[in-house]
Coordinates of C-alpha atoms and ligand atoms in Angstrom, one line a residue:
Chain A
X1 CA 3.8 30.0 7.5
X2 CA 7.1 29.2 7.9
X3 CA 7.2 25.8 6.9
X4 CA 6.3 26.7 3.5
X5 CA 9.0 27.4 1.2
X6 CA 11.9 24.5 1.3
X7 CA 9.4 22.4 3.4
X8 CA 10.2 18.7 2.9
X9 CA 7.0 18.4 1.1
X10 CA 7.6 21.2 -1.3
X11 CA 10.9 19.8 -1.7
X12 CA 9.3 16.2 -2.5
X13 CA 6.5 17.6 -4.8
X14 CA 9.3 19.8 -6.9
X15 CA 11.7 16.9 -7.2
X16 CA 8.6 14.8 -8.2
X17 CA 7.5 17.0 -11.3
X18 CA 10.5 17.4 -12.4
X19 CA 11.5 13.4 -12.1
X20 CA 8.0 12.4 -14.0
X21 CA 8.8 15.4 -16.8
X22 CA 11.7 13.1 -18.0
X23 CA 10.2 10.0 -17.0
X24 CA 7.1 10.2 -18.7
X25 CA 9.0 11.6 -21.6
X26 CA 11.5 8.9 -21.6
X27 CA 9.0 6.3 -21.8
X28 CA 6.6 7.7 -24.3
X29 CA 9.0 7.0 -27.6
X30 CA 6.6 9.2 -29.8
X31 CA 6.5 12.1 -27.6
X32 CA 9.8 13.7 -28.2
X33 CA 9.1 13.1 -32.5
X34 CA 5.5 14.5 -32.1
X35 CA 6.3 17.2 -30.1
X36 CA 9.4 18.2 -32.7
X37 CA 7.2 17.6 -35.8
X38 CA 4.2 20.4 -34.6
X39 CA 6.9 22.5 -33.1
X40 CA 9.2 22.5 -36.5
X41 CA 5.8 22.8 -38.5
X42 CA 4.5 26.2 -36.2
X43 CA 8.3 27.5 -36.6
X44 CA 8.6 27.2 -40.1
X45 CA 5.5 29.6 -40.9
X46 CA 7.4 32.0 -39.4
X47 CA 11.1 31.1 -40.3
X48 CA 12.7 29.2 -43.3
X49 CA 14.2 26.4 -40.8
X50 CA 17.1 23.8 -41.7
X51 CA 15.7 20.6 -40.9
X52 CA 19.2 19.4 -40.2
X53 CA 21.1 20.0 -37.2
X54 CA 17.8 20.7 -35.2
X55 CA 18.2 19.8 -31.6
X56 CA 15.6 19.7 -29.5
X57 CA 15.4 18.3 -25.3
X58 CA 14.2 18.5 -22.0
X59 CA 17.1 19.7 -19.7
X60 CA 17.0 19.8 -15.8
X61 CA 17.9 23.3 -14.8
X62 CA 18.4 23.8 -10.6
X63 CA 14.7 23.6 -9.8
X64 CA 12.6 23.0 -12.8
X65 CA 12.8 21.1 -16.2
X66 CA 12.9 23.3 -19.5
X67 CA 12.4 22.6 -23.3
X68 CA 15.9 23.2 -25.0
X69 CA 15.6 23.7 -29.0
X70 CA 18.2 24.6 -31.0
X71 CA 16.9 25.2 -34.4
X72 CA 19.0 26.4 -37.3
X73 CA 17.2 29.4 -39.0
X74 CA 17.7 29.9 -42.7
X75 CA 15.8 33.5 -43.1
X76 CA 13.0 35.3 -41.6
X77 CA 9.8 35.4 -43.9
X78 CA 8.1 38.0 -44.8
X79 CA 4.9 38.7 -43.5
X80 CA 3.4 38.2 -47.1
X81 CA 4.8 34.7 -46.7
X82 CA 3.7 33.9 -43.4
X83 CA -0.4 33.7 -43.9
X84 CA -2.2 31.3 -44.8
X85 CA 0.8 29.2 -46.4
X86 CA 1.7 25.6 -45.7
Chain B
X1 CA -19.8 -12.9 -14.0
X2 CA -17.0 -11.5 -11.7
X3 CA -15.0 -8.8 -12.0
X4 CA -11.4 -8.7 -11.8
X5 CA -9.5 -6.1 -9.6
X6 CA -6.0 -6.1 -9.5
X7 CA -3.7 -4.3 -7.1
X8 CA -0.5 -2.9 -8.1
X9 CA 2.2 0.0 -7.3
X10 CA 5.2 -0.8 -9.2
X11 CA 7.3 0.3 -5.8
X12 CA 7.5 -2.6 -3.6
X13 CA 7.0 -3.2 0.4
X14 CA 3.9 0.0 -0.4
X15 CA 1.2 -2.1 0.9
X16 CA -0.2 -3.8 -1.6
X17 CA -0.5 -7.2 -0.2
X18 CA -1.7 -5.6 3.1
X19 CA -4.5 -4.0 0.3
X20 CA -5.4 -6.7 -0.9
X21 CA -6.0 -8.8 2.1
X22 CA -8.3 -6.2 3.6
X23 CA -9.9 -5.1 0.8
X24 CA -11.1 -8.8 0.2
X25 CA -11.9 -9.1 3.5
X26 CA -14.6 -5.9 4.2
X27 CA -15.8 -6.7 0.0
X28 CA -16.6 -10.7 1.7
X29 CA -18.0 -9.3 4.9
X30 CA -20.5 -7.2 3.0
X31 CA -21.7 -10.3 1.3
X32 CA -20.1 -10.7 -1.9
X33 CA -17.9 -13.6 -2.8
X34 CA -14.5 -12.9 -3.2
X35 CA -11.6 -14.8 -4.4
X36 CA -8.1 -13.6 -3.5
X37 CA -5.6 -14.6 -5.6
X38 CA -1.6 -14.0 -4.6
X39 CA 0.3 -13.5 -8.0
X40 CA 3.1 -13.0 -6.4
X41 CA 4.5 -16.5 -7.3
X42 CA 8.0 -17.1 -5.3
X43 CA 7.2 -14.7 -2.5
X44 CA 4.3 -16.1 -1.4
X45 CA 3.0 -13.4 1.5
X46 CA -1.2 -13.4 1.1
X47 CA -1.8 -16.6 2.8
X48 CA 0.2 -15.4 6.4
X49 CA -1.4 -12.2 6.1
X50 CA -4.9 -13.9 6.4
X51 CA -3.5 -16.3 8.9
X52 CA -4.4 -18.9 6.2
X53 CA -0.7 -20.6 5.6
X54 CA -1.3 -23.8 7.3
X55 CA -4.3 -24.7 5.4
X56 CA -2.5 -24.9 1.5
X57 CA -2.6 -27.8 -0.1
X58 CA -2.1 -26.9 -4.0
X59 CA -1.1 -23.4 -5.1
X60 CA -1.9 -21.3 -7.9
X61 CA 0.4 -23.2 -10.3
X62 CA -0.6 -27.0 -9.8
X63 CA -3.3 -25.2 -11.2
X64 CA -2.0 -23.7 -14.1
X65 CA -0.3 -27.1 -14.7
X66 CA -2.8 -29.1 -14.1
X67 CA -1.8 -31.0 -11.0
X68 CA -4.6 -30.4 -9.4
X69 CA -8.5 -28.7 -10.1
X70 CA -9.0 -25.0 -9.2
X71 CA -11.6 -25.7 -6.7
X72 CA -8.7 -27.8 -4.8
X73 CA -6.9 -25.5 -4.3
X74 CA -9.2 -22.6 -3.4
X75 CA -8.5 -22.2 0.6
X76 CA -11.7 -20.7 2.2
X77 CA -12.0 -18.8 5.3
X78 CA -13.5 -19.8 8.3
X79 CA -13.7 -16.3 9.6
X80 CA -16.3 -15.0 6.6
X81 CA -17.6 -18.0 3.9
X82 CA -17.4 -15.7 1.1
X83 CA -14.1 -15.5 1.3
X84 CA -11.5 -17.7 -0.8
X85 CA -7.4 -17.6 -1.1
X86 CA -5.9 -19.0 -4.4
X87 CA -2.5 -19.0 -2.9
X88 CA 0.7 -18.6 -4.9
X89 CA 3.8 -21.6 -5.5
X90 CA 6.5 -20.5 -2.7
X91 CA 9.0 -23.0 -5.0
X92 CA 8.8 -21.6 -8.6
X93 CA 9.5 -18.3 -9.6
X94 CA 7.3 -16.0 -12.3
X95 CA 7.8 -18.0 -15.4
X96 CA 6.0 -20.4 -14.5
X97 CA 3.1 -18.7 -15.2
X98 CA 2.4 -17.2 -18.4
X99 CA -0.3 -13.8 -19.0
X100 CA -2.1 -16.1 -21.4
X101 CA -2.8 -18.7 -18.4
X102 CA -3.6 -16.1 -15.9
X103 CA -6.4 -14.3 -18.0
X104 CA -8.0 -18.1 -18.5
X105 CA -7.4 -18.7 -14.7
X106 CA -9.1 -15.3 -13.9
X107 CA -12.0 -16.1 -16.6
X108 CA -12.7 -19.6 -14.8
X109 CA -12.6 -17.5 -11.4
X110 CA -15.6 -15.0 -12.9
X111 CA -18.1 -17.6 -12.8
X112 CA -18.0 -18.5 -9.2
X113 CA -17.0 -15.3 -7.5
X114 CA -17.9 -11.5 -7.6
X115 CA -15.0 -10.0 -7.2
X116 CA -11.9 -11.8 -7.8
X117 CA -9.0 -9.2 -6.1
X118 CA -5.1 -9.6 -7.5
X119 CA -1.9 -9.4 -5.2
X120 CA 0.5 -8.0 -7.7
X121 CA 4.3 -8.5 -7.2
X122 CA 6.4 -5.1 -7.2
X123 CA 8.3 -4.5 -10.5
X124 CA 7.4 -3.9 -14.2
X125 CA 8.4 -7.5 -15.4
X126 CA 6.7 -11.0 -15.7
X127 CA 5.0 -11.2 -12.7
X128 CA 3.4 -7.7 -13.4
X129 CA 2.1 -8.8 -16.4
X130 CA 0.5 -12.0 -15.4
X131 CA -1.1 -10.1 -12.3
X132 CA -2.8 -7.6 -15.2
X133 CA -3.2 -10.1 -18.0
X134 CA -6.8 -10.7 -16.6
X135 CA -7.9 -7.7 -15.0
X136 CA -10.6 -5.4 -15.6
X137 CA -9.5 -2.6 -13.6
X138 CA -7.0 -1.8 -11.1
X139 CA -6.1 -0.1 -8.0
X140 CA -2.6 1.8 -7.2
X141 CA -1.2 2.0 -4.1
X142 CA 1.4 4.8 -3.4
X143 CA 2.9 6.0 -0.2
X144 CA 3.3 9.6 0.2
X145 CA 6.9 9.1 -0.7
X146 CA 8.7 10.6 -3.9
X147 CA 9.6 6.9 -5.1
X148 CA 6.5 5.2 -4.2
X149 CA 4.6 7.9 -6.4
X150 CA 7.1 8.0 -9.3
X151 CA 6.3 4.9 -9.6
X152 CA 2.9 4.6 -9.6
X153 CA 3.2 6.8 -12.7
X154 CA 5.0 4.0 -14.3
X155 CA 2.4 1.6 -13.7
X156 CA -0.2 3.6 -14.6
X157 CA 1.0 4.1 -18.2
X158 CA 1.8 0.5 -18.8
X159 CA -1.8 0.3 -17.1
X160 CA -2.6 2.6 -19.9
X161 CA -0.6 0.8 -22.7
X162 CA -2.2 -2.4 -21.6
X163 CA -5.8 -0.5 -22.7
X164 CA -7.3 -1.2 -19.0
X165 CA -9.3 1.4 -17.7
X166 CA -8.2 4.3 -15.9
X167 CA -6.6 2.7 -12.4
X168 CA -8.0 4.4 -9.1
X169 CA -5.3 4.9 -6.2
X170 CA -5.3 4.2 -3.0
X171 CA -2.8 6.4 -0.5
X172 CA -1.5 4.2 2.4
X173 CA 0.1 5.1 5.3
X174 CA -0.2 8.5 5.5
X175 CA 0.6 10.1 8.6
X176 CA -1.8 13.3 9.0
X177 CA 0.6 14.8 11.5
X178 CA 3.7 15.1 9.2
X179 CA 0.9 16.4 6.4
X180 CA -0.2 19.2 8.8
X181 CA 3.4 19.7 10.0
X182 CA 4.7 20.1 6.0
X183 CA 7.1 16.7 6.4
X184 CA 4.4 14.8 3.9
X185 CA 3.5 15.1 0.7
X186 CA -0.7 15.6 1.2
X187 CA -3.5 13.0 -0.9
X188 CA -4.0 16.4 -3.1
X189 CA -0.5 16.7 -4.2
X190 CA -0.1 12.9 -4.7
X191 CA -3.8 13.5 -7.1
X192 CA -3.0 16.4 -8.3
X193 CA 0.9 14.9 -10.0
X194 CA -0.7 12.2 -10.6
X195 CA -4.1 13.0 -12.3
X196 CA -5.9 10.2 -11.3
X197 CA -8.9 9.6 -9.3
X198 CA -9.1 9.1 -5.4
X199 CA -10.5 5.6 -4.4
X200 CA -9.5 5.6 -0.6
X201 CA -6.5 6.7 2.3
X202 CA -5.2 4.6 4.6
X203 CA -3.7 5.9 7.4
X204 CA -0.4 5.0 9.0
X205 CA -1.9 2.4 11.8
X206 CA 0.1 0.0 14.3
X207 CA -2.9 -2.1 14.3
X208 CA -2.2 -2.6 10.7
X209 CA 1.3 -4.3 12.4
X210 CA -1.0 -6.1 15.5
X211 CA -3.1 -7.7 13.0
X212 CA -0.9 -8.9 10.4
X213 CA 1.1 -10.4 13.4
X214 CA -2.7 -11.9 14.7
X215 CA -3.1 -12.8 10.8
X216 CA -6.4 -11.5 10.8
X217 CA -7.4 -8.6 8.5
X218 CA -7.7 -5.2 10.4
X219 CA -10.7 -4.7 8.2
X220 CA -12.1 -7.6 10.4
X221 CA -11.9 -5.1 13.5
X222 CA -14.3 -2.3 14.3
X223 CA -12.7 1.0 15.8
X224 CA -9.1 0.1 13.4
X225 CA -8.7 3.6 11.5
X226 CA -7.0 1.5 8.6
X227 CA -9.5 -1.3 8.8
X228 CA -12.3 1.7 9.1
X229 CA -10.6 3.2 5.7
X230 CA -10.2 -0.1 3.9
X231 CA -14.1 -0.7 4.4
X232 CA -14.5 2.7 2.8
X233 CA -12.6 1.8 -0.3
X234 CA -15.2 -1.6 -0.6
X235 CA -17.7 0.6 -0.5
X236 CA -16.9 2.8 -3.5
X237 CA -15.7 -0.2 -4.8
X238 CA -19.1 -1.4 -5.0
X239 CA -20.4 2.0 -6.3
X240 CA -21.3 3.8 -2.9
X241 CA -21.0 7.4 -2.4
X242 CA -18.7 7.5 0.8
X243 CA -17.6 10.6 1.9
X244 CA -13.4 10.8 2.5
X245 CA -12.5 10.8 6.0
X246 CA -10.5 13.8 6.5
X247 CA -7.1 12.9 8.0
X248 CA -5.4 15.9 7.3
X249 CA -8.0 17.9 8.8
X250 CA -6.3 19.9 11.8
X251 CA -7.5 17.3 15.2
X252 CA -4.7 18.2 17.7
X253 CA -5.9 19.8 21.2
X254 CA -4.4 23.4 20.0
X255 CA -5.8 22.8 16.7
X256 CA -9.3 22.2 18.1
X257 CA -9.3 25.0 20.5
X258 CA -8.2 27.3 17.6
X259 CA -11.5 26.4 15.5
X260 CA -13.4 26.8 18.8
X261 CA -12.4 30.4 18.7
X262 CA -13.2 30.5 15.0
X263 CA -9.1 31.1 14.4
X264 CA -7.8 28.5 12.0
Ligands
ATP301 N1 -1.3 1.5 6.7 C1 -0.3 0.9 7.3 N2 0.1 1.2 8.5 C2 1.2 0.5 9.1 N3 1.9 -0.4 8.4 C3 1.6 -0.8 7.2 C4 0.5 -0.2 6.5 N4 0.4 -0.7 5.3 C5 1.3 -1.6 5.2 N5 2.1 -1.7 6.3 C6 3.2 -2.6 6.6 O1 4.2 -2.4 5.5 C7 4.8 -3.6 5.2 C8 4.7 -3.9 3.7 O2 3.3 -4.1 3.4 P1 2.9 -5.2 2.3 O3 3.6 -6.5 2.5 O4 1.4 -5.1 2.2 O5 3.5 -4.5 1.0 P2 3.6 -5.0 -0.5 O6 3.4 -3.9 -1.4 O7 2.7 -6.2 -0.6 O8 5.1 -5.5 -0.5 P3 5.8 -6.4 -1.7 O9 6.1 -5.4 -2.8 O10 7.1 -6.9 -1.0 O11 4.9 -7.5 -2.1 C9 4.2 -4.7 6.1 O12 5.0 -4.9 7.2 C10 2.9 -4.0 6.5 O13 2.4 -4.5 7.7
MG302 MG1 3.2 -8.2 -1.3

């Protein structure tokens, strides 16, 4: 149909999501921390990580909302390293 | 013992006092006792919806003070007998009232009535929280608007955060036309952003306009789509299995003809 792509309720739906990603992020305090802590702990059995100087958000991009992490990487373990440790 | 429903949306000027006047209504015409209580202290609007304004005498918080008992101020209708309005203070604003005195008021209500319904102001502040200190669940209203539904995801985390159950949501005015024509957001988007569950639609209605003028509930009025929809929702209310009127379903001549032919 041609009503469907930049209909005024696709429009609404999109702008909705990507209002209530921030929003419901915004107002859950431990959400941001929780979701940095398991990220951090996943990374670092694959990478030694600084923990200072990570950076992690959620950024609005022109039509949808993405995960921004900027994570400083220290060295690349080996695969020895990576199993089973932690 | 009662239980306590009360209607919210965060948004204002969504329907909620329009909600809560008809839902009352059609749960008090089915034969339970209802008390309606307006806790929207300061903007007093319940009572002129039910075409009950000239008969207040006390309001909510002479009884909260103390001025006068609760059955004095309990305004019943002469339209349906199971039917009562606790109606709010037009004078004081929403400190006058605290959450602590609301969820006593509410428990004194339980014993006399089986459904005591909630007029919640809009906003997240005071009067918010007094009109969900006592509740045991709650119903959202949303329009099918970006705002309206943004939020009623507000409300339903400090809903959450307040530990009462899961809310159920009610879409008003939705206007099946601008659904079908892809101008609306549809009741499956609104669920499906909002992951919660379905309690009732209302349409978009101008006898929802006549009858608030009349102030008498459209609930009150057979062959009103809205009040048709709003006796729905006190059905499921009450448990029933009542199938959703489909309003977005495709009902214009063309439309029609096209299912005829076995097209659409
Ligand atoms: N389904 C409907 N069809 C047509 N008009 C409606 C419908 N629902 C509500 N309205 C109208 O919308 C207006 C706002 O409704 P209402 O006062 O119930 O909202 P509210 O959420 O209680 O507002 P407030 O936040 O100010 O308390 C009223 O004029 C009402 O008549
Ligand atoms: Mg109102």
């Amino acid at each position: 149909m041609w009503t469907r792509n930049g209909s005024s309720k696709q429009i609404a739906k999109d702008r909705l999501r990507n209002v209530l990603v921030h929003d419901r992020a915004d107002t859950s305090p431990e959400f941001m921390s929780h979701l940095r802590d398991d990220l951090m702990r996943v990374v670092s059995e694959y990478l030694e990580v600084g923990q200072n100087g990570v950076d992690m958000k959620l950024q609005s991009l022109d039509d949808h909302v993405a995960l921004v992490a900027s994570i400083p990487v220290k060295q690349l373990k080996r695969a020895r390293q990576r199993s089973g440790n932690n | 013992m009662g239980e306590v429903i009360v209607i919210t949306s965060g948004k204002g000027g969504v329907g909620k006092t329009t909600t809560t006047a008809n839902l009352g209504t059609a749960l008090a015409q089915s034969g339970s006792r209802v008390c309606l209580v307006d806790a929207d202290i300061g903007l007093r609007n319940l009572d002129v919806v039910l075409g009950l304004e000239n008969r207040i005498v006390y309001d909510l918080v002479d009884v909260v003070d103390g001025f006068c008992r609760l059955r004095q101020a309990l305004i019943r209708d002469k339209r349906i007998d199971t039917l009562s309005l606790l109606p709010a203070a037009q004078t004081k604003d929403k400190t006058a009232v605290t959450p602590e005195q609301m969820k006593a008021l509410t428990d004194e209500l339980r014993q006399e009535f089986d459904y005591i319904v909630i007029d919640s102001p809009a906003g997240i502040e005071q009067g918010f929280k007094n009109a969900i200190a006592g509740a045991d669940r709650a119903l959202i209203v949303a329009t099918p608007e970006v705002a309206s539904v943004r939020d009623a995801d507000r409300i339903i985390g400090l809903l959450e955060a307040a530990e009462i159950p899961p809310a159920r949501l009610i879409v008003n005015r939705l206007r099946p036309q601008m659904v079908r024509r892809g101008d609306m957001m549809s009741v499956d988007d609104i669920v499906d952003i909002l992951a919660i569950d379905l309690i009732g639609v209302v349409p978009e209605d101008e006898q929802i306009v006549v009858t608030t003028n009349r102030g008498e509930p459209a609930a009150l009025i057979q062959g009103s789509r809205a009040g048709e929809a709003y006796r729905s929702i006190a059905r499921r209310l009450k448990g029933e299995d009542v199938p959703f009127m489909d309003l977005e379903e495709t009902s214009g001549f063309l439309d029609r003809l096209r299912r005829i032919f076995g097209q659409a």
